[in-house]
Structures are given as C-alpha cells and as structure tokens.
Amino acid sequence: MSRSGREVLLGVGGGIAAYKACDLLRRLQDHGFLVTVVPTPASLNFVGTATWEALSGRRVLSQVWENVHAVPHIHYAERADYIVIAPATADLIARLAHGRADDLLTNIVLASRAPKLIVPAMHPEMWLDPATVANVSILRERGFLVMEPDVGRLTGADIGPGRFPESARILERLHEIVGRSADLLGRKILVTAGGTREPIDPVRYIGNRSSGKQGYAIAQAAASRGAQVHLIAANCELADIQGVEITHVETTAQLEQSLAQYFLTTDVLVMCAAVADAKPVQMSNEKIKKNTLLRIDLVANPDLLAQIARQRVSGQVIVGFAAETENHLDNARRKISEKALDLLYLNDVSGGAIFGSEMTHGTLLDSDGGALNISEVSKDSLAHVLLDQVVTRLR
Ligand code: C5P
C-alpha cells in the first residue's frame, strides 16, 4: 500500500483557457484526486504560481532549474499515476510530439509512463492547421489520449473547434481511464460520523470536538461511487447528503443500538465517529447546582468497534479511525490487532489540528503492516484514497 493511486499531475499550457484549469483542479480534488500542478513558463502570464499553490496546497514549479537537488522531473514523473495536460496549446502539443524537454512539464512527460490525457484548446485555424493535425496524430499513435476540443465561440468573435471542454467532460474521460467511477456499485456501506455526547444533567454533557466532516465526506464519496450508504451521525451540524440514509444519534448507547441494527447486513463499516470513552454513572434529571458540580463519577463506555468487529461475517471490511497525540504508530498498530480491523486511519491531532478543518493529514495503515502517508489533503480526497483501499479488500 505504498501508493494512493490517485496522484494526478496537471500540466497547464500557455493559453487563455489556463483560467478554466483552475476549476478543473477543484473538480479533480472534489473527485478525490491528489493534484500537483506544473504550469509551463508561458502559462504563468495567464495564471500565476501563487494561484496554483493556493488552490493545490502544494509547491508549484515550472522550470527544471528550480529545486534542482530534489531532481523534480524524475520525482514528479514517478509520483504521477495520471498526467492531464489542460489546456494544451498548439506549441505544447508540437513540443510533446517532438519529444522536446525544454521546461519542467515536457521533461516530466518524457520521464513518465503514466497514462496521459491531453486537452487541447486553441483557435480553430491553429487546431485545423496540418502541422497541429500531424502532431496530434503522432501523440495518439504513441498512446496519448487527445480529447477533441469543443466547438463554439472562442476568445474573439470566431466560432469553431478549439474551445476548452467543460471540467465535467474532462473528468468523465479521466474516470474512463481510471476505470473506477462506480466501483462500489451494489455494495452496502455503514459510516459513523461525529462524536457521541453523554448527558450529565439536562443542560451539560461530556463530548468531544469531532465535527463529523470526515465521516460525511466518506459517506458522500461512497455514494458517488455507487454504494448504498447508511450514515449514523452523532451530533453533526452538517447538511444531509442526497441519496444517503441518515440516522441521527446522541449518546454512545444510541450509537451502539444503531450499529447493531445495521452492521450484519453491511459489506463495509467505516467507524469514523469519536465515541465518548466514559459517561456519568448516573444522569441527573435536574440541573446540578454549581456548588455541587465539583465531581462527576464516571463509568467506561464499551469499545463499540472492538465489540462489533467480533461479530464480523466473512467478507466484511472494517475500518477504524484513531486520533493520537503521541506514540502514534505503535498505538495504531496495536489498535488494528486488538480491534481486528482491516484498515485504520491515524490522525495526528496534536494541538487540536484536524478537528473541524477541511483538511487532514495522517497515516493509513492496514492489517498486513502496510502504511500510506497522507500529507495535507482535503477530507474528500482522503475519503477516496480510503475507499480505494476498501475496494481492493472487497475484491
Ligand atoms: O481506542 P480509540 O478510541 O483510539 O479507537 C478509535 C476507534 O475506535 C474509532 O474508530 C472509534 O470509532 C472506535 N471506538 C469505539 N468505541 C469506543 C472508543 C472508540 O467504537 N468506546
């Protein structure tokens, strides 16, 4: 499990459609791809490095003369699972067809064996020019997937083939290449999200800082990949997800009851919810007076995940989450075996990081000793990376 399988290198050529590639980048991220942008130097006249770095959350280089000690063209070529070049100008297509390596992007293309999707955008005369036609056919012969541009209005008054396609159409092509847009079709997934609360009295409770965002992202991602999803949400203030059945719970006991109801018929359980480790021995029916609230006697809650994993039926995949501030890996490995899990995502939450945030970082571990480091990605992206691993295990 050393690769996520979702690394996209987005090459941006120097055409006005470069601004549309900003939306493409966002949509790629929504679909769980991890994107590194490599613009050509000319394209920086349209969209600058700062924009690409802010949108991708990653360092952006365009020349081979930057960061030389890290040999970026080889590093990027090895990391990319897919290369998408959008927009590809007539000049960039010509350089690629002739094997030129005069900027970082063209060096990477030569050094990479990943599938390459080229999205041309230019004026119709340039697209239809015999030189471009010949260059495109060379690329196609060599296995590049060159999309047909849209027909329509261009930057000036001219109309014809050459428009940059909608992001959705580009994603559709990429998904065809990736071949896993509906890889959870017919599967049932049970996801828990948020954090349980244990009432002390009618106004106070013991709780935790889990927002539920990660669990919701997993539910949404699983639904978009064709799964039938049931989400058990513990105290989440998030909008419902279309097509996902949601049961709302408050306490650990309610979560336990819902898990028992849905677990046996599910193919996958993703236990993302933070379960309160203890609860008051007794809840007071009246609000406890300030001066008598100096001590609360607690009793431990059961470990719901360990408990339910013991009832596992064959073929089920069980995923746990762990939030640790110290001895991360040792504790995580112990939890995988103690709780009999297939996968565990380890969040490093020191300093309160990750709770409520749109982003996450950590390590995805499996029961075979594999580990995948996840650095600063959106919770949507993590959801897809995790589901990729689930799909492999379901097979
Ligand atoms: O042991 P720890 O709390 O770090 O384990 C985290 C994982 O175990 C999470 O997946 C969480 O949902 C689950 N858990 C549980 N019941 C508990 C505590 C944790 O199901 N009482």
Tab-separated table of C-alpha atoms and ligand atoms in Angstrom:
chain	number	residue	atom	x	y	z
A	1	MET	CA	0.000	0.000	0.000
A	2	SER	CA	2.751	2.447	-0.883
A	3	ARG	CA	0.740	4.458	-3.444
A	4	SER	CA	-2.631	6.136	-3.265
A	5	GLY	CA	-3.244	5.521	-6.990
A	6	ARG	CA	-4.894	8.934	-7.235
A	7	GLU	CA	-1.958	11.247	-7.937
A	8	VAL	CA	-2.678	13.496	-10.904
A	9	LEU	CA	-0.078	15.765	-12.427
A	10	LEU	CA	-1.932	18.675	-14.026
A	11	GLY	CA	0.156	20.312	-16.743
A	12	VAL	CA	-1.052	23.746	-17.771
A	13	GLY	CA	-0.152	25.225	-21.166
A	14	GLY	CA	0.074	28.902	-22.069
A	15	GLY	CA	-3.396	29.583	-23.436
A	16	ILE	CA	-6.201	31.764	-22.084
A	17	ALA	CA	-8.076	28.567	-21.107
A	18	ALA	CA	-5.498	28.247	-18.293
A	19	TYR	CA	-8.013	30.091	-16.120
A	20	LYS	CA	-10.532	27.299	-16.715
A	21	ALA	CA	-7.964	24.794	-15.476
A	22	CYS	CA	-8.433	26.374	-12.004
A	23	ASP	CA	-11.955	24.956	-11.958
A	24	LEU	CA	-10.698	21.650	-13.353
A	25	LEU	CA	-8.219	21.433	-10.476
A	26	ARG	CA	-11.016	21.970	-7.954
A	27	ARG	CA	-13.227	19.344	-9.582
A	28	LEU	CA	-10.334	16.865	-9.634
A	29	GLN	CA	-9.936	17.418	-5.904
A	30	ASP	CA	-13.694	17.002	-5.345
A	31	HIS	CA	-13.366	13.608	-7.009
A	32	GLY	CA	-10.606	12.634	-4.634
A	33	PHE	CA	-7.589	13.141	-6.857
A	34	LEU	CA	-4.406	14.474	-5.305
A	35	VAL	CA	-3.175	17.116	-7.715
A	36	THR	CA	0.241	18.615	-8.402
A	37	VAL	CA	0.220	21.490	-10.882
A	38	VAL	CA	3.089	22.019	-13.301
A	39	PRO	CA	2.462	25.093	-15.468
A	40	THR	CA	4.600	25.919	-18.496
A	41	PRO	CA	6.524	29.179	-18.014
A	42	ALA	CA	4.372	30.818	-20.744
A	43	SER	CA	1.129	29.868	-18.960
A	44	LEU	CA	2.200	31.906	-15.921
A	45	ASN	CA	1.260	35.001	-17.979
A	46	PHE	CA	-2.362	33.878	-17.604
A	47	VAL	CA	-2.448	32.212	-14.165
A	48	GLY	CA	0.424	32.672	-11.712
A	49	THR	CA	2.240	30.314	-9.378
A	50	ALA	CA	0.543	31.796	-6.294
A	51	THR	CA	-2.893	30.814	-7.596
A	52	TRP	CA	-1.823	27.242	-8.332
A	53	GLU	CA	-0.081	26.882	-4.971
A	54	ALA	CA	-3.100	28.229	-3.092
A	55	LEU	CA	-5.548	26.006	-4.974
A	56	SER	CA	-3.476	22.821	-4.898
A	57	GLY	CA	-1.946	23.293	-1.452
A	58	ARG	CA	1.334	22.075	-2.982
A	59	ARG	CA	4.585	23.633	-4.156
A	60	VAL	CA	4.449	24.644	-7.821
A	61	LEU	CA	7.494	24.567	-10.129
A	62	SER	CA	7.681	25.246	-13.851
A	63	GLN	CA	11.380	25.119	-14.706
A	64	VAL	CA	13.960	22.342	-14.320
A	65	TRP	CA	16.259	24.929	-12.728
A	66	GLU	CA	14.180	25.187	-9.548
A	67	ASN	CA	14.743	22.847	-6.577
A	68	VAL	CA	17.412	21.041	-8.617
A	69	HIS	CA	18.744	18.993	-5.686
A	70	ALA	CA	15.369	17.171	-5.500
A	71	VAL	CA	15.503	16.253	-9.234
A	72	PRO	CA	11.846	17.315	-9.605
A	73	HIS	CA	11.211	15.983	-13.130
A	74	ILE	CA	12.024	12.433	-12.029
A	75	HIS	CA	10.305	12.755	-8.654
A	76	TYR	CA	7.103	14.124	-10.237
A	77	ALA	CA	7.203	11.560	-13.042
A	78	GLU	CA	7.458	8.708	-10.542
A	79	ARG	CA	4.727	10.080	-8.303
A	80	ALA	CA	2.112	10.714	-11.018
A	81	ASP	CA	-0.492	7.987	-11.567
A	82	TYR	CA	-2.047	10.089	-14.357
A	83	ILE	CA	-0.936	13.120	-16.320
A	84	VAL	CA	-3.597	15.553	-17.516
A	85	ILE	CA	-2.445	18.429	-19.720
A	86	ALA	CA	-5.132	21.093	-19.854
A	87	PRO	CA	-5.116	23.337	-21.754
A	88	ALA	CA	-2.656	22.002	-24.298
A	89	THR	CA	-1.687	24.735	-26.792
A	90	ALA	CA	-0.530	24.150	-30.383
A	91	ASP	CA	3.034	24.880	-29.250
A	92	LEU	CA	2.896	22.479	-26.296
A	93	ILE	CA	1.396	19.732	-28.496
A	94	ALA	CA	4.223	20.317	-31.019
A	95	ARG	CA	6.871	20.133	-28.307
A	96	LEU	CA	5.367	16.925	-26.877
A	97	ALA	CA	5.080	15.332	-30.330
A	98	HIS	CA	8.757	16.004	-30.983
A	99	GLY	CA	9.982	14.829	-27.606
A	100	ARG	CA	11.274	18.246	-26.594
A	101	ALA	CA	12.284	18.728	-22.971
A	102	ASP	CA	12.634	22.480	-22.621
A	103	ASP	CA	10.653	23.077	-19.449
A	104	LEU	CA	9.714	21.050	-16.388
A	105	LEU	CA	6.397	19.766	-17.768
A	106	THR	CA	7.857	18.353	-21.003
A	107	ASN	CA	10.702	16.736	-19.030
A	108	ILE	CA	8.162	15.030	-16.755
A	109	VAL	CA	6.108	13.787	-19.701
A	110	LEU	CA	9.195	12.155	-21.219
A	111	ALA	CA	10.167	10.580	-17.913
A	112	SER	CA	6.709	9.217	-17.013
A	113	ARG	CA	4.965	6.011	-18.103
A	114	ALA	CA	1.617	7.123	-16.601
A	115	PRO	CA	-1.477	7.417	-18.839
A	116	LYS	CA	-1.589	10.893	-20.397
A	117	LEU	CA	-4.739	12.823	-21.216
A	118	ILE	CA	-4.274	15.879	-23.439
A	119	VAL	CA	-6.982	18.560	-23.543
A	120	PRO	CA	-6.296	20.900	-26.465
A	121	ALA	CA	-7.621	24.466	-26.565
A	122	MET	CA	-6.747	26.952	-29.298
A	123	HIS	CA	-8.240	28.904	-32.180
A	124	PRO	CA	-9.871	26.735	-34.884
A	125	GLU	CA	-7.299	27.699	-37.534
A	126	MET	CA	-4.489	26.510	-35.286
A	127	TRP	CA	-6.323	23.283	-34.374
A	128	LEU	CA	-7.050	22.534	-38.025
A	129	ASP	CA	-3.588	23.513	-39.291
A	130	PRO	CA	-1.868	20.492	-40.905
A	131	ALA	CA	1.091	20.847	-38.515
A	132	THR	CA	-1.154	20.524	-35.460
A	133	VAL	CA	-3.170	17.725	-37.098
A	134	ALA	CA	0.069	15.799	-37.746
A	135	ASN	CA	1.369	16.424	-34.209
A	136	VAL	CA	-1.898	15.240	-32.671
A	137	SER	CA	-1.794	12.054	-34.709
A	138	ILE	CA	1.806	11.390	-33.601
A	139	LEU	CA	0.726	11.754	-29.974
A	140	ARG	CA	-2.276	9.456	-30.480
A	141	GLU	CA	-0.074	6.829	-32.138
A	142	ARG	CA	2.182	6.961	-29.084
A	143	GLY	CA	-0.706	6.279	-26.737
A	144	PHE	CA	-1.546	9.806	-25.580
A	145	LEU	CA	-5.311	10.290	-25.184
A	146	VAL	CA	-6.023	13.533	-27.006
A	147	MET	CA	-9.554	14.867	-26.453
A	148	GLU	CA	-11.437	16.642	-29.203
A	149	PRO	CA	-11.951	20.287	-28.254
A	150	ASP	CA	-15.493	21.642	-28.030
A	151	VAL	CA	-16.991	23.519	-30.934
A	152	GLY	CA	-18.201	27.036	-30.176
A	153	ARG	CA	-17.265	30.640	-29.536
A	154	LEU	CA	-13.583	31.355	-28.837
A	155	THR	CA	-11.874	34.315	-27.152
A	156	GLY	CA	-12.503	36.590	-30.131
A	157	ALA	CA	-15.547	36.578	-32.376
A	158	ASP	CA	-14.502	33.365	-34.141
A	159	ILE	CA	-16.525	30.177	-33.847
A	160	GLY	CA	-15.280	26.625	-34.496
A	161	PRO	CA	-13.485	23.645	-32.904
A	162	GLY	CA	-10.969	24.717	-30.264
A	163	ARG	CA	-12.893	25.517	-27.077
A	164	PHE	CA	-11.675	24.068	-23.791
A	165	PRO	CA	-14.234	21.402	-22.739
A	166	GLU	CA	-16.257	21.652	-19.515
A	167	SER	CA	-14.471	20.249	-16.457
A	168	ALA	CA	-17.180	17.550	-16.183
A	169	ARG	CA	-16.330	16.208	-19.656
A	170	ILE	CA	-12.615	16.087	-18.829
A	171	LEU	CA	-13.353	14.276	-15.563
A	172	GLU	CA	-15.544	11.812	-17.399
A	173	ARG	CA	-12.619	10.954	-19.708
A	174	LEU	CA	-10.267	10.670	-16.758
A	175	HIS	CA	-12.694	8.369	-14.939
A	176	GLU	CA	-12.871	6.184	-18.033
A	177	ILE	CA	-9.091	5.924	-17.860
A	178	VAL	CA	-9.103	5.296	-14.137
A	179	GLY	CA	-11.982	2.865	-14.591
A	180	ARG	CA	-13.421	3.050	-11.133
A	181	SER	CA	-16.150	5.620	-11.118
A	182	ALA	CA	-18.753	3.109	-9.912
A	183	ASP	CA	-16.555	0.551	-8.193
A	184	LEU	CA	-18.827	0.342	-5.122
A	185	LEU	CA	-21.993	-0.324	-7.096
A	186	GLY	CA	-24.172	-2.840	-5.257
A	187	ARG	CA	-22.155	-2.576	-2.022
A	188	LYS	CA	-23.590	-1.501	1.319
A	189	ILE	CA	-21.514	0.839	3.449
A	190	LEU	CA	-22.214	1.842	7.025
A	191	VAL	CA	-20.399	5.003	8.135
A	192	THR	CA	-20.425	6.590	11.583
A	193	ALA	CA	-19.593	10.286	11.939
A	194	GLY	CA	-19.304	12.984	14.605
A	195	GLY	CA	-18.873	12.421	18.318
A	196	THR	CA	-21.144	10.946	20.965
A	197	ARG	CA	-22.308	13.011	23.958
A	198	GLU	CA	-23.061	11.750	27.426
A	199	PRO	CA	-25.516	13.887	29.388
A	200	ILE	CA	-24.501	14.956	32.889
A	201	ASP	CA	-27.809	16.720	33.503
A	202	PRO	CA	-30.433	18.275	31.167
A	203	VAL	CA	-28.022	21.066	30.086
A	204	ARG	CA	-24.485	19.667	30.330
A	205	TYR	CA	-22.715	16.806	28.624
A	206	ILE	CA	-19.341	15.117	28.144
A	207	GLY	CA	-18.402	15.326	24.486
A	208	ASN	CA	-15.549	15.766	22.066
A	209	ARG	CA	-14.523	18.056	19.233
A	210	SER	CA	-15.328	15.806	16.270
A	211	SER	CA	-17.315	17.805	13.665
A	212	GLY	CA	-18.387	14.837	11.542
A	213	LYS	CA	-16.864	16.326	8.360
A	214	GLN	CA	-14.639	13.327	7.655
A	215	GLY	CA	-17.454	10.795	8.105
A	216	TYR	CA	-19.779	12.853	5.890
A	217	ALA	CA	-17.025	13.081	3.233
A	218	ILE	CA	-16.681	9.281	3.278
A	219	ALA	CA	-20.446	8.789	3.017
A	220	GLN	CA	-20.633	11.230	0.104
A	221	ALA	CA	-17.640	9.681	-1.692
A	222	ALA	CA	-19.026	6.152	-1.265
A	223	ALA	CA	-22.419	7.243	-2.624
A	224	SER	CA	-20.750	8.892	-5.635
A	225	ARG	CA	-19.020	5.565	-6.346
A	226	GLY	CA	-22.322	3.713	-6.425
A	227	ALA	CA	-22.575	2.346	-2.854
A	228	GLN	CA	-25.780	2.168	-0.843
A	229	VAL	CA	-24.765	4.256	2.152
A	230	HIS	CA	-26.182	4.412	5.669
A	231	LEU	CA	-24.703	7.164	7.815
A	232	ILE	CA	-25.041	7.190	11.587
A	233	ALA	CA	-24.420	10.799	12.602
A	234	ALA	CA	-23.634	11.641	16.208
A	235	ASN	CA	-24.273	15.330	16.905
A	236	CYS	CA	-23.222	16.661	13.491
A	237	GLU	CA	-24.377	20.055	12.303
A	238	LEU	CA	-23.940	19.268	8.627
A	239	ALA	CA	-26.354	19.270	5.702
A	240	ASP	CA	-27.939	15.945	4.697
A	241	ILE	CA	-26.366	14.185	1.719
A	242	GLN	CA	-28.576	13.412	-1.228
A	243	GLY	CA	-29.060	9.671	-1.645
A	244	VAL	CA	-27.608	8.767	1.771
A	245	GLU	CA	-29.827	7.412	4.527
A	246	ILE	CA	-29.001	9.131	7.832
A	247	THR	CA	-29.785	8.085	11.405
A	248	HIS	CA	-29.085	10.774	13.996
A	249	VAL	CA	-27.907	9.691	17.454
A	250	GLU	CA	-26.674	11.496	20.535
A	251	THR	CA	-25.247	9.043	23.059
A	252	THR	CA	-22.890	6.073	22.842
A	253	ALA	CA	-25.751	3.757	23.818
A	254	GLN	CA	-27.825	5.029	20.870
A	255	LEU	CA	-24.858	4.593	18.518
A	256	GLU	CA	-24.379	1.053	19.820
A	257	GLN	CA	-28.028	0.277	19.141
A	258	SER	CA	-27.908	1.640	15.575
A	259	LEU	CA	-24.684	-0.214	14.821
A	260	ALA	CA	-26.264	-3.466	16.000
A	261	GLN	CA	-29.247	-2.803	13.743
A	262	TYR	CA	-27.283	-2.198	10.525
A	263	PHE	CA	-23.921	-3.964	10.905
A	264	LEU	CA	-24.741	-7.535	9.930
A	265	THR	CA	-26.133	-6.635	6.519
A	266	THR	CA	-23.370	-4.209	5.539
A	267	ASP	CA	-20.324	-5.013	3.380
A	268	VAL	CA	-18.210	-2.276	4.897
A	269	LEU	CA	-18.148	-0.456	8.239
A	270	VAL	CA	-16.215	2.793	8.484
A	271	MET	CA	-16.168	3.761	12.143
A	272	CYS	CA	-15.231	7.394	11.924
A	273	ALA	CA	-17.213	8.651	14.932
A	274	ALA	CA	-15.356	9.641	18.087
A	275	VAL	CA	-17.013	7.649	20.840
A	276	ALA	CA	-17.021	9.184	24.347
A	277	ASP	CA	-14.797	6.874	26.371
A	278	ALA	CA	-16.794	7.321	29.573
A	279	LYS	CA	-20.154	8.551	30.807
A	280	PRO	CA	-21.563	9.743	34.120
A	281	VAL	CA	-22.631	6.834	36.318
A	282	GLN	CA	-25.981	8.492	36.549
A	283	MET	CA	-27.586	11.354	34.685
A	284	SER	CA	-29.276	13.875	36.929
A	285	ASN	CA	-32.826	14.732	35.866
A	286	GLU	CA	-32.445	18.198	37.388
A	287	LYS	CA	-29.769	20.746	36.522
A	288	ILE	CA	-26.973	20.210	39.035
A	289	LYS	CA	-26.304	23.306	41.138
A	290	LYS	CA	-22.936	24.992	40.507
A	291	ASN	CA	-21.567	24.341	44.000
A	292	THR	CA	-22.294	20.592	43.846
A	293	LEU	CA	-20.690	20.148	40.396
A	294	LEU	CA	-17.168	19.593	41.685
A	295	ARG	CA	-17.049	15.877	40.979
A	296	ILE	CA	-18.714	13.595	38.461
A	297	ASP	CA	-18.424	9.813	38.860
A	298	LEU	CA	-17.824	8.148	35.505
A	299	VAL	CA	-18.144	4.654	34.120
A	300	ALA	CA	-16.305	3.461	30.988
A	301	ASN	CA	-18.245	3.045	27.748
A	302	PRO	CA	-17.811	-0.202	25.835
A	303	ASP	CA	-15.481	-0.137	22.824
A	304	LEU	CA	-18.184	-0.337	20.167
A	305	LEU	CA	-15.799	-1.044	17.320
A	306	ALA	CA	-13.958	-3.897	19.039
A	307	GLN	CA	-17.304	-5.304	20.166
A	308	ILE	CA	-18.959	-5.216	16.729
A	309	ALA	CA	-15.827	-6.451	14.901
A	310	ARG	CA	-16.136	-9.686	16.922
A	311	GLN	CA	-19.474	-10.310	15.195
A	312	ARG	CA	-17.945	-9.826	11.738
A	313	VAL	CA	-19.348	-12.030	8.994
A	314	SER	CA	-16.968	-13.241	6.321
A	315	GLY	CA	-16.111	-10.784	3.574
A	316	GLN	CA	-16.870	-7.661	5.601
A	317	VAL	CA	-14.288	-4.882	5.619
A	318	ILE	CA	-13.905	-2.896	8.835
A	319	VAL	CA	-12.176	0.455	9.036
A	320	GLY	CA	-11.358	2.354	12.224
A	321	PHE	CA	-10.097	5.850	12.927
A	322	ALA	CA	-7.671	6.878	15.605
A	323	ALA	CA	-6.782	10.313	16.907
A	324	GLU	CA	-3.457	10.298	18.678
A	325	THR	CA	-1.152	12.938	20.099
A	326	GLU	CA	1.801	10.667	20.970
A	327	ASN	CA	3.292	7.232	20.150
A	328	HIS	CA	1.119	7.386	17.074
A	329	LEU	CA	2.265	4.396	15.072
A	330	ASP	CA	2.755	1.945	17.942
A	331	ASN	CA	-0.692	2.715	19.332
A	332	ALA	CA	-2.282	2.488	15.903
A	333	ARG	CA	-0.727	-0.896	15.114
A	334	ARG	CA	-1.890	-2.213	18.480
A	335	LYS	CA	-5.436	-0.994	17.786
A	336	ILE	CA	-5.562	-2.729	14.396
A	337	SER	CA	-4.904	-6.075	16.016
A	338	GLU	CA	-6.848	-5.524	19.261
A	339	LYS	CA	-9.936	-4.322	17.403
A	340	ALA	CA	-9.476	-6.799	14.496
A	341	LEU	CA	-9.571	-4.084	11.821
A	342	ASP	CA	-8.672	-4.227	8.130
A	343	LEU	CA	-7.684	-0.581	7.916
A	344	LEU	CA	-7.086	2.251	10.320
A	345	TYR	CA	-6.620	5.930	9.548
A	346	LEU	CA	-4.378	7.552	12.081
A	347	ASN	CA	-4.926	11.291	12.559
A	348	ASP	CA	-2.225	13.294	14.219
A	349	VAL	CA	-4.377	15.644	16.287
A	350	SER	CA	-1.680	17.237	18.412
A	351	GLY	CA	-2.523	20.892	19.031
A	352	GLY	CA	-6.185	20.376	18.081
A	353	ALA	CA	-5.285	20.108	14.358
A	354	ILE	CA	-7.831	18.450	12.024
A	355	PHE	CA	-10.991	18.792	14.200
A	356	GLY	CA	-13.494	20.893	12.239
A	357	SER	CA	-10.947	21.542	9.497
A	358	GLU	CA	-11.493	20.871	5.778
A	359	MET	CA	-8.037	19.305	5.587
A	360	THR	CA	-6.384	16.288	7.174
A	361	HIS	CA	-3.011	14.586	7.411
A	362	GLY	CA	-2.027	11.249	8.891
A	363	THR	CA	-1.232	7.637	8.022
A	364	LEU	CA	-3.452	4.932	6.563
A	365	LEU	CA	-2.425	1.571	7.985
A	366	ASP	CA	-3.568	-1.918	7.057
A	367	SER	CA	-3.673	-5.242	8.868
A	368	ASP	CA	-0.810	-6.587	6.714
A	369	GLY	CA	1.609	-3.998	8.072
A	370	GLY	CA	1.280	-1.625	5.092
A	371	ALA	CA	1.282	2.141	5.596
A	372	LEU	CA	0.471	5.092	3.364
A	373	ASN	CA	1.464	8.592	4.465
A	374	ILE	CA	-1.174	11.201	3.737
A	375	SER	CA	0.079	14.761	3.757
A	376	GLU	CA	-2.308	17.742	3.943
A	377	VAL	CA	-5.215	16.666	1.729
A	378	SER	CA	-8.901	17.580	1.791
A	379	LYS	CA	-11.164	15.246	3.760
A	380	ASP	CA	-12.908	14.452	0.433
A	381	SER	CA	-9.595	13.288	-1.037
A	382	LEU	CA	-8.829	11.148	1.986
A	383	ALA	CA	-12.295	9.583	1.642
A	384	HIS	CA	-11.492	8.390	-1.885
A	385	VAL	CA	-7.999	7.176	-1.003
A	386	LEU	CA	-9.500	5.160	1.855
A	387	LEU	CA	-12.302	3.782	-0.338
A	388	ASP	CA	-9.726	2.698	-2.944
A	389	GLN	CA	-8.170	0.517	-0.238
A	390	VAL	CA	-11.591	-0.766	0.827
A	391	VAL	CA	-12.397	-1.741	-2.783
A	392	THR	CA	-9.148	-3.717	-3.042
A	393	ARG	CA	-10.087	-5.646	0.091
A	394	LEU	CA	-13.665	-6.302	-1.025
A	395	ARG	CA	-12.277	-7.997	-4.109
B	1	C5P	O1	-9.198	3.396	21.007
B	1	C5P	P1	-9.543	4.601	20.220
B	1	C5P	O2	-10.606	5.447	20.813
B	1	C5P	O3	-8.372	5.422	19.759
B	1	C5P	O4	-10.094	3.952	18.860
B	1	C5P	C1	-10.659	4.703	17.895
B	1	C5P	C2	-11.585	3.856	17.053
B	1	C5P	O5	-12.390	3.041	17.890
B	1	C5P	C3	-12.533	4.714	16.266
B	1	C5P	O6	-12.819	4.071	15.044
B	1	C5P	C4	-13.751	4.782	17.184
B	1	C5P	O7	-14.919	4.979	16.432
B	1	C5P	C5	-13.739	3.444	17.883
B	1	C5P	N1	-14.213	3.465	19.281
B	1	C5P	C6	-15.353	2.797	19.622
B	1	C5P	N2	-15.805	2.781	20.933
B	1	C5P	C7	-15.109	3.420	21.888
B	1	C5P	C8	-13.933	4.109	21.558
B	1	C5P	C9	-13.513	4.098	20.246
B	1	C5P	O8	-16.008	2.231	18.757
B	1	C5P	N3	-15.550	3.397	23.129
